PDB file of C-alpha atoms in Angstrom:
ATOM      1  CA  MET A  58       6.430  -0.755  -2.725  1.00 74.00           C
ATOM      2  CA  MET A  59       6.279  -2.297   1.078  1.00 84.00           C
ATOM      3  CA  GLY A  60       5.884  -0.623   3.916  1.00 86.00           C
ATOM      4  CA  HIS A  61       9.729  -1.175   4.586  1.00 90.00           C
ATOM      5  CA  SER A  62      10.703   0.717   2.230  1.00 93.00           C
ATOM      6  CA  HIS A  63       8.094   3.092   2.244  1.00 94.00           C
ATOM      7  CA  ALA A  64       9.455   3.878   5.960  1.00 96.00           C
ATOM      8  CA  VAL A  65      13.054   3.810   5.017  1.00 96.00           C
ATOM      9  CA  SER A  66      12.425   6.424   2.148  1.00 96.00           C
ATOM     10  CA  GLY A  67      10.169   8.514   4.745  1.00 97.00           C
ATOM     11  CA  ALA A  68      13.221   8.722   6.982  1.00 97.00           C
ATOM     12  CA  MET A  69      15.807   9.876   4.327  1.00 97.00           C
ATOM     13  CA  LEU A  70      13.711  12.333   3.072  1.00 97.00           C
ATOM     14  CA  TYR A  71      13.234  14.165   6.311  1.00 98.00           C
ATOM     15  CA  ALA A  72      17.153  13.955   7.307  1.00 97.00           C
ATOM     16  CA  ALA A  73      18.204  15.155   3.765  1.00 97.00           C
ATOM     17  CA  SER A  74      15.809  17.975   3.878  1.00 97.00           C
ATOM     18  CA  ALA A  75      16.025  18.945   7.305  1.00 95.00           C
ATOM     19  CA  PRO A  76      18.968  21.632   6.677  1.00 92.00           C
ATOM     20  CA  PHE A  77      17.380  23.082   4.271  1.00 94.00           C
ATOM     21  CA  LEU A  78      13.500  23.319   3.827  1.00 94.00           C
ATOM     22  CA  PRO A  79      12.155  23.972   7.687  1.00 93.00           C
ATOM     23  CA  PRO A  80      14.334  27.284   7.570  1.00 92.00           C
ATOM     24  CA  LEU A  81      12.810  28.180   3.947  1.00 93.00           C
ATOM     25  CA  LEU A  82       9.214  27.023   5.036  1.00 91.00           C
ATOM     26  CA  LEU A  83       8.846  27.229   8.626  1.00 91.00           C
ATOM     27  CA  HIS A  84      11.594  29.907   9.490  1.00 91.00           C
ATOM     28  CA  THR A  85      13.368  28.052  11.566  1.00 90.00           C
ATOM     29  CA  HIS A  86      16.433  25.836  12.196  1.00 92.00           C
ATOM     30  CA  LEU A  87      15.906  22.771  13.900  1.00 94.00           C
ATOM     31  CA  ALA A  88      18.060  21.492  16.471  1.00 93.00           C
ATOM     32  CA  PRO A  89      19.758  17.833  16.263  1.00 94.00           C
ATOM     33  CA  SER A  90      17.018  16.586  18.494  1.00 94.00           C
ATOM     34  CA  ASP A  91      14.614  17.976  16.201  1.00 96.00           C
ATOM     35  CA  ILE A  92      16.096  15.991  13.627  1.00 96.00           C
ATOM     36  CA  MET A  93      16.690  12.871  14.773  1.00 96.00           C
ATOM     37  CA  MET A  94      12.870  13.179  16.341  1.00 97.00           C
ATOM     38  CA  GLY A  95      11.286  14.007  12.997  1.00 97.00           C
ATOM     39  CA  THR A  96      13.107  11.343  11.098  1.00 98.00           C
ATOM     40  CA  VAL A  97      12.056   8.472  12.897  1.00 97.00           C
ATOM     41  CA  LEU A  98       7.861  10.245  12.710  1.00 98.00           C
ATOM     42  CA  CYS A  99       8.264  10.582   9.289  1.00 98.00           C
ATOM     43  CA  ALA A 100       8.900   7.094   8.278  1.00 97.00           C
ATOM     44  CA  GLY A 101       5.890   6.419  10.621  1.00 96.00           C
ATOM     45  CA  ALA A 102       4.217   8.956   8.309  1.00 97.00           C
ATOM     46  CA  ALA A 103       5.248   7.560   5.471  1.00 97.00           C
ATOM     47  CA  LEU A 104       2.956   4.631   5.886  1.00 95.00           C
ATOM     48  CA  LEU A 105      -0.029   7.202   6.279  1.00 96.00           C
ATOM     49  CA  PRO A 106      -1.392   6.693   2.632  1.00 95.00           C
ATOM     50  CA  ASP A 107      -1.491   2.973   3.010  1.00 93.00           C
ATOM     51  CA  LEU A 108      -3.997   3.297   5.736  1.00 92.00           C
ATOM     52  CA  ASP A 109      -6.778   2.773   3.182  1.00 91.00           C
ATOM     53  CA  HIS A 110      -5.277  -1.003   2.248  1.00 86.00           C
ATOM     54  CA  HIS A 111      -7.209  -3.241   5.501  1.00 77.00           C
ATOM     55  CA  ASP A 112      -5.829  -6.177   4.150  1.00 75.00           C
ATOM     56  CA  GLY A 113      -1.718  -4.829   3.940  1.00 72.00           C
ATOM     57  CA  THR A 114       0.600  -5.872   6.685  1.00 68.00           C
ATOM     58  CA  ILE A 115       0.177  -2.540   8.590  1.00 77.00           C
ATOM     59  CA  ALA A 116      -3.144  -2.822   8.918  1.00 82.00           C
ATOM     60  CA  ASN A 117      -2.534  -4.948  12.104  1.00 79.00           C
ATOM     61  CA  PHE A 118       0.267  -2.577  13.630  1.00 82.00           C
ATOM     62  CA  LEU A 119      -2.246  -2.030  16.854  1.00 84.00           C
ATOM     63  CA  GLY A 120      -4.085  -5.396  16.188  1.00 82.00           C
ATOM     64  CA  PRO A 121      -7.852  -5.282  15.911  1.00 84.00           C
ATOM     65  CA  LEU A 122      -8.033  -1.103  16.574  1.00 87.00           C
ATOM     66  CA  SER A 123      -6.012  -0.911  13.141  1.00 87.00           C
ATOM     67  CA  LYS A 124      -7.595  -3.593  11.168  1.00 87.00           C
ATOM     68  CA  MET A 125     -11.026  -1.432  11.565  1.00 90.00           C
ATOM     69  CA  LEU A 126      -9.561   1.694  11.030  1.00 90.00           C
ATOM     70  CA  CYS A 127      -7.964   0.858   7.504  1.00 90.00           C
ATOM     71  CA  ARG A 128     -11.568  -0.770   6.679  1.00 91.00           C
ATOM     72  CA  LEU A 129     -12.977   2.256   7.847  1.00 92.00           C
ATOM     73  CA  VAL A 130     -10.517   4.374   5.940  1.00 92.00           C
ATOM     74  CA  ALA A 131     -10.657   2.518   2.811  1.00 90.00           C
ATOM     75  CA  LEU A 132     -14.448   2.677   2.720  1.00 91.00           C
ATOM     76  CA  ILE A 133     -14.146   6.463   2.952  1.00 92.00           C
ATOM     77  CA  SER A 134     -11.367   7.192   0.202  1.00 90.00           C
ATOM     78  CA  GLY A 135     -12.671   4.710  -2.427  1.00 89.00           C
ATOM     79  CA  GLY A 136     -10.435   1.547  -1.714  1.00 87.00           C
ATOM     80  CA  HIS A 137      -6.705   1.160  -1.747  1.00 86.00           C
ATOM     81  CA  ARG A 138      -4.214   4.072  -3.932  1.00 90.00           C
ATOM     82  CA  HIS A 139      -7.231   6.454  -4.212  1.00 92.00           C
ATOM     83  CA  ALA A 140      -7.698   9.730  -2.378  1.00 95.00           C
ATOM     84  CA  THR A 141      -5.034   8.561   0.281  1.00 95.00           C
ATOM     85  CA  HIS A 142      -2.448   8.451  -2.569  1.00 95.00           C
ATOM     86  CA  SER A 143      -3.313  11.959  -3.905  1.00 97.00           C
ATOM     87  CA  LEU A 144      -2.184  15.605  -3.313  1.00 97.00           C
ATOM     88  CA  LEU A 145      -5.034  16.189  -1.511  1.00 97.00           C
ATOM     89  CA  PHE A 146      -4.425  13.618   1.445  1.00 97.00           C
ATOM     90  CA  VAL A 147      -1.178  15.153   1.887  1.00 98.00           C
ATOM     91  CA  ALA A 148      -2.819  18.986   2.192  1.00 98.00           C
ATOM     92  CA  LEU A 149      -5.015  17.511   4.686  1.00 97.00           C
ATOM     93  CA  MET A 150      -2.322  15.702   6.980  1.00 98.00           C
ATOM     94  CA  SER A 151      -0.621  18.413   7.240  1.00 98.00           C
ATOM     95  CA  ALA A 152      -3.228  21.179   8.071  1.00 98.00           C
ATOM     96  CA  GLY A 153      -4.859  18.668  10.116  1.00 98.00           C
ATOM     97  CA  THR A 154      -1.628  18.057  12.527  1.00 98.00           C
ATOM     98  CA  TRP A 155      -0.495  21.802  12.619  1.00 97.00           C
ATOM     99  CA  ALA A 156      -4.540  22.326  13.559  1.00 97.00           C
ATOM    100  CA  GLY A 157      -4.402  19.714  16.197  1.00 97.00           C
ATOM    101  CA  VAL A 158      -0.343  20.757  17.416  1.00 96.00           C
ATOM    102  CA  GLU A 159      -1.606  24.374  17.556  1.00 95.00           C
ATOM    103  CA  PHE A 160      -5.632  24.251  19.164  1.00 96.00           C
ATOM    104  CA  VAL A 161      -5.906  20.925  20.897  1.00 95.00           C
ATOM    105  CA  GLY A 162      -2.267  20.590  22.381  1.00 91.00           C
ATOM    106  CA  ARG A 163       0.409  18.426  23.848  1.00 94.00           C
ATOM    107  CA  TRP A 164      -1.853  15.391  24.011  1.00 95.00           C
ATOM    108  CA  PHE A 165      -2.869  15.665  20.403  1.00 97.00           C
ATOM    109  CA  THR A 166       1.013  16.150  19.981  1.00 97.00           C
ATOM    110  CA  LEU A 167       2.085  12.813  22.165  1.00 97.00           C
ATOM    111  CA  GLY A 168      -0.789  10.668  20.416  1.00 97.00           C
ATOM    112  CA  LEU A 169       0.221  11.285  16.985  1.00 97.00           C
ATOM    113  CA  THR A 170       3.790  10.527  17.831  1.00 98.00           C
ATOM    114  CA  PHE A 171       2.344   6.971  19.546  1.00 97.00           C
ATOM    115  CA  PHE A 172       0.253   6.857  16.533  1.00 96.00           C
ATOM    116  CA  LEU A 173       3.683   7.657  13.979  1.00 97.00           C
ATOM    117  CA  LEU A 174       6.132   5.303  16.493  1.00 97.00           C
ATOM    118  CA  ALA A 175       3.774   2.485  16.058  1.00 95.00           C
ATOM    119  CA  LEU A 176       3.523   2.663  12.268  1.00 95.00           C
ATOM    120  CA  ALA A 177       7.511   3.264  11.993  1.00 96.00           C
ATOM    121  CA  ILE A 178       7.936   0.093  14.178  1.00 95.00           C
ATOM    122  CA  ARG A 179       5.851  -2.171  12.632  1.00 93.00           C
ATOM    123  CA  ALA A 180       6.884  -1.663   9.203  1.00 92.00           C
ATOM    124  CA  LEU A 181      10.822  -1.464  10.293  1.00 93.00           C
ATOM    125  CA  HIS A 182      10.073  -5.204  11.541  1.00 90.00           C
ATOM    126  CA  LEU A 183      10.859  -4.336  14.935  1.00 91.00           C
ATOM    127  CA  CYS A 184       8.433  -6.561  16.225  1.00 88.00           C
ATOM    128  CA  PRO A 185       7.702 -10.302  15.792  1.00 87.00           C
ATOM    129  CA  PRO A 186       6.553 -11.110  12.253  1.00 83.00           C
ATOM    130  CA  GLY A 187       2.581 -11.993  11.502  1.00 78.00           C
ATOM    131  CA  GLU A 188      -0.533 -10.509  13.624  1.00 78.00           C
ATOM    132  CA  GLY A 189      -0.462 -12.424  16.337  1.00 80.00           C
ATOM    133  CA  VAL A 190      -1.761 -10.901  19.633  1.00 86.00           C
ATOM    134  CA  SER A 191       2.490 -11.003  20.303  1.00 88.00           C
ATOM    135  CA  ALA A 192       3.414  -8.397  17.402  1.00 87.00           C
ATOM    136  CA  TRP A 193       0.974  -5.674  18.241  1.00 87.00           C
ATOM    137  CA  ILE A 194       1.344  -5.865  21.646  1.00 92.00           C
ATOM    138  CA  THR A 195       5.363  -5.513  21.201  1.00 93.00           C
ATOM    139  CA  VAL A 196       4.351  -2.608  18.772  1.00 93.00           C
ATOM    140  CA  VAL A 197       2.057  -0.934  21.484  1.00 93.00           C
ATOM    141  CA  GLY A 198       4.736  -1.552  24.102  1.00 96.00           C
ATOM    142  CA  LEU A 199       7.735  -0.120  22.362  1.00 96.00           C
ATOM    143  CA  ALA A 200       5.436   2.698  20.975  1.00 96.00           C
ATOM    144  CA  VAL A 201       4.900   4.031  24.346  1.00 97.00           C
ATOM    145  CA  LEU A 202       8.636   3.809  25.765  1.00 97.00           C
ATOM    146  CA  GLY A 203       9.199   5.853  22.318  1.00 97.00           C
ATOM    147  CA  THR A 204       7.066   8.332  23.227  1.00 97.00           C
ATOM    148  CA  ALA A 205       7.414   8.492  27.110  1.00 97.00           C
ATOM    149  CA  GLY A 206      11.258   9.211  25.647  1.00 95.00           C
ATOM    150  CA  ILE A 207      10.224  11.820  23.132  1.00 95.00           C
ATOM    151  CA  ASP A 208       8.166  13.669  25.506  1.00 95.00           C
ATOM    152  CA  ARG A 209      11.286  14.755  26.896  1.00 92.00           C
ATOM    153  CA  TRP A 210      12.504  16.364  24.218  1.00 92.00           C
ATOM    154  CA  MET A 211       9.801  17.397  22.023  1.00 93.00           C
ATOM    155  CA  PRO A 212       8.799  21.132  22.465  1.00 89.00           C
ATOM    156  CA  ASN A 213       5.597  21.745  23.390  1.00 89.00           C
ATOM    157  CA  ALA A 214       4.377  22.880  20.048  1.00 90.00           C
ATOM    158  CA  PRO A 215       6.585  21.451  17.447  1.00 95.00           C
ATOM    159  CA  GLY A 216       6.334  23.353  14.320  1.00 94.00           C
ATOM    160  CA  TRP A 217       8.115  20.972  12.432  1.00 96.00           C
ATOM    161  CA  LEU A 218       5.453  17.805  13.004  1.00 97.00           C
ATOM    162  CA  PRO A 219       3.084  18.940  10.561  1.00 98.00           C
ATOM    163  CA  TYR A 220       6.028  19.053   7.970  1.00 97.00           C
ATOM    164  CA  ALA A 221       7.299  15.958   8.540  1.00 98.00           C
ATOM    165  CA  VAL A 222       3.782  14.155   8.278  1.00 98.00           C
ATOM    166  CA  GLY A 223       3.073  15.829   5.331  1.00 98.00           C
ATOM    167  CA  LEU A 224       7.030  14.791   3.549  1.00 98.00           C
ATOM    168  CA  GLY A 225       6.389  11.132   4.883  1.00 97.00           C
ATOM    169  CA  CYS A 226       3.027  11.237   2.850  1.00 97.00           C
ATOM    170  CA  VAL A 227       5.164  12.860  -0.214  1.00 97.00           C
ATOM    171  CA  ALA A 228       7.751  10.031   0.348  1.00 97.00           C
ATOM    172  CA  HIS A 229       5.062   7.063   0.021  1.00 96.00           C
ATOM    173  CA  LEU A 230       3.611   8.932  -2.946  1.00 96.00           C
ATOM    174  CA  LEU A 231       6.936   9.135  -4.536  1.00 95.00           C
ATOM    175  CA  GLY A 232       7.512   5.351  -4.055  1.00 92.00           C
ATOM    176  CA  ASP A 233       4.233   4.310  -5.088  1.00 92.00           C
ATOM    177  CA  SER A 234       4.589   6.349  -8.435  1.00 92.00           C
ATOM    178  CA  LEU A 235       7.638   3.707  -9.273  1.00 88.00           C
ATOM    179  CA  THR A 236       5.577   0.953  -9.174  1.00 85.00           C
ATOM    180  CA  LYS A 237       3.312  -0.279 -12.285  1.00 84.00           C
ATOM    181  CA  GLN A 238       0.025   1.057 -10.312  1.00 85.00           C
ATOM    182  CA  GLY A 239       1.139   4.782 -10.017  1.00 88.00           C
ATOM    183  CA  THR A 240      -0.683   7.184  -8.184  1.00 94.00           C
ATOM    184  CA  PRO A 241      -3.961   9.390  -8.639  1.00 94.00           C
ATOM    185  CA  LEU A 242      -1.892  12.647  -7.471  1.00 95.00           C
ATOM    186  CA  PHE A 243      -4.924  14.758  -8.368  1.00 95.00           C
ATOM    187  CA  TRP A 244      -7.754  12.903  -7.238  1.00 94.00           C
ATOM    188  CA  PRO A 245     -10.601  12.867  -7.765  1.00 90.00           C
ATOM    189  CA  HIS A 246      -8.942  13.205 -11.292  1.00 92.00           C
ATOM    190  CA  LYS A 247      -8.333   9.423 -11.800  1.00 88.00           C
ATOM    191  CA  GLN A 248      -5.486   9.655 -14.191  1.00 94.00           C
ATOM    192  CA  ARG A 249      -2.578   7.731 -12.692  1.00 93.00           C
ATOM    193  CA  TYR A 250       0.897   8.709 -12.639  1.00 90.00           C
ATOM    194  CA  GLU A 251       3.884   6.342 -12.864  1.00 88.00           C
ATOM    195  CA  ILE A 252       7.606   6.029 -13.665  1.00 87.00           C
ATOM    196  CA  VAL A 253       8.190   2.028 -13.252  1.00 79.00           C
ATOM    197  CA  LEU A 254      11.237   1.390 -11.975  1.00 77.00           C
ATOM    198  CA  ILE A 255       9.540  -1.466  -9.704  1.00 76.00           C
ATOM    199  CA  LYS A 256       7.557  -4.035 -11.968  1.00 70.00           C
ATOM    200  CA  HIS A 257       6.290  -5.782  -8.639  1.00 71.00           C
ATOM    201  CA  THR A 258       6.532  -5.070  -5.110  1.00 74.00           C
ATOM    202  CA  GLY A 259       9.429  -6.862  -3.117  1.00 68.00           C
ATOM    203  CA  ASN A 260      11.457  -7.224  -6.337  1.00 76.00           C
ATOM    204  CA  LYS A 261      15.369  -6.892  -6.279  1.00 81.00           C
ATOM    205  CA  VAL A 262      15.414  -3.789  -7.323  1.00 78.00           C
ATOM    206  CA  GLU A 263      13.324  -2.575  -4.166  1.00 84.00           C
ATOM    207  CA  THR A 264      14.928  -5.089  -1.956  1.00 85.00           C
ATOM    208  CA  LYS A 265      18.407  -5.406  -2.885  1.00 87.00           C
ATOM    209  CA  VAL A 266      19.202  -1.805  -4.531  1.00 89.00           C
ATOM    210  CA  LEU A 267      16.980   0.988  -3.209  1.00 90.00           C
ATOM    211  CA  VAL A 268      16.663   0.020   0.848  1.00 92.00           C
ATOM    212  CA  PRO A 269      20.109  -0.745   0.881  1.00 93.00           C
ATOM    213  CA  LEU A 270      20.808   2.816  -0.352  1.00 96.00           C
ATOM    214  CA  MET A 271      18.149   4.475   1.286  1.00 96.00           C
ATOM    215  CA  SER A 272      19.482   3.412   4.515  1.00 96.00           C
ATOM    216  CA  VAL A 273      23.082   3.831   4.096  1.00 97.00           C
ATOM    217  CA  ALA A 274      22.007   7.348   2.879  1.00 97.00           C
ATOM    218  CA  THR A 275      19.949   8.354   5.708  1.00 97.00           C
ATOM    219  CA  VAL A 276      22.281   7.158   8.409  1.00 97.00           C
ATOM    220  CA  ALA A 277      25.411   9.282   6.731  1.00 97.00           C
ATOM    221  CA  LEU A 278      23.126  12.497   6.633  1.00 96.00           C
ATOM    222  CA  LEU A 279      21.910  11.905  10.233  1.00 96.00           C
ATOM    223  CA  TRP A 280      25.643  11.995  11.172  1.00 94.00           C
ATOM    224  CA  PHE A 281      26.204  15.308   9.166  1.00 93.00           C
ATOM    225  CA  THR A 282      22.933  16.751  10.199  1.00 92.00           C
ATOM    226  CA  ALA A 283      22.779  15.687  13.698  1.00 90.00           C
ATOM    227  CA  LEU A 284      25.100  13.359  15.527  1.00 87.00           C
ATOM    228  CA  ALA A 285      28.536  14.436  14.127  1.00 82.00           C
ATOM    229  CA  PRO A 286      30.319  16.079  17.583  1.00 78.00           C
ATOM    230  CA  SER A 287      30.418  19.457  16.014  1.00 74.00           C
ATOM    231  CA  VAL A 288      26.820  19.131  15.214  1.00 73.00           C
ATOM    232  CA  ALA A 289      25.409  17.888  18.724  1.00 63.00           C
ATOM    233  CA  GLY A 290      28.239  19.862  20.807  1.00 59.00           C
TER     234      GLY A 290
END
């Protein structure tokens, strides 16, 4: 799937699950502001598995720095759609986020917020197209502004942030499992799992059906869980 599709799927899953799973898994009910922030950050987290793709569009979201990062991740993980496209990666990202929030503190939380916002901005095409300087400078600028805004609303130790990161990664694996190449969910076991609904990336099923449906669903879910006057009030 394309980065845009992954981001929208992550946002939709978070908005859909926010009223139900956090109370069950985290023993807490999310405020409307937590649902809004988590939805945006989960959209960015849905791109994390593709940090193993050094030639992908997302590799340029922070210019030369992200290009080097993606090359390093690809080298360590065995290339595109290997270790980072597994349930082990989901667990490591979730646990790492929890440890960072709990033991490193606010600077980790804000740094991760900036990183996820930058991924989301790039994937959702909220910056100039291409790999030029104007594109990644726009991404950095918008991510800085977004992080500054979120800083005013985010709790010191947001217990929902590891959940948002893990759920975003799960959304990515589910999306790639709909394609021919599948995903090695139980890596290092090499078997790939797929239910082929998308025969090639960017086809009409993905761009004309799935993405519009997920976008509308996300907006509707956010209205009922965070934006409606009866909820926000």
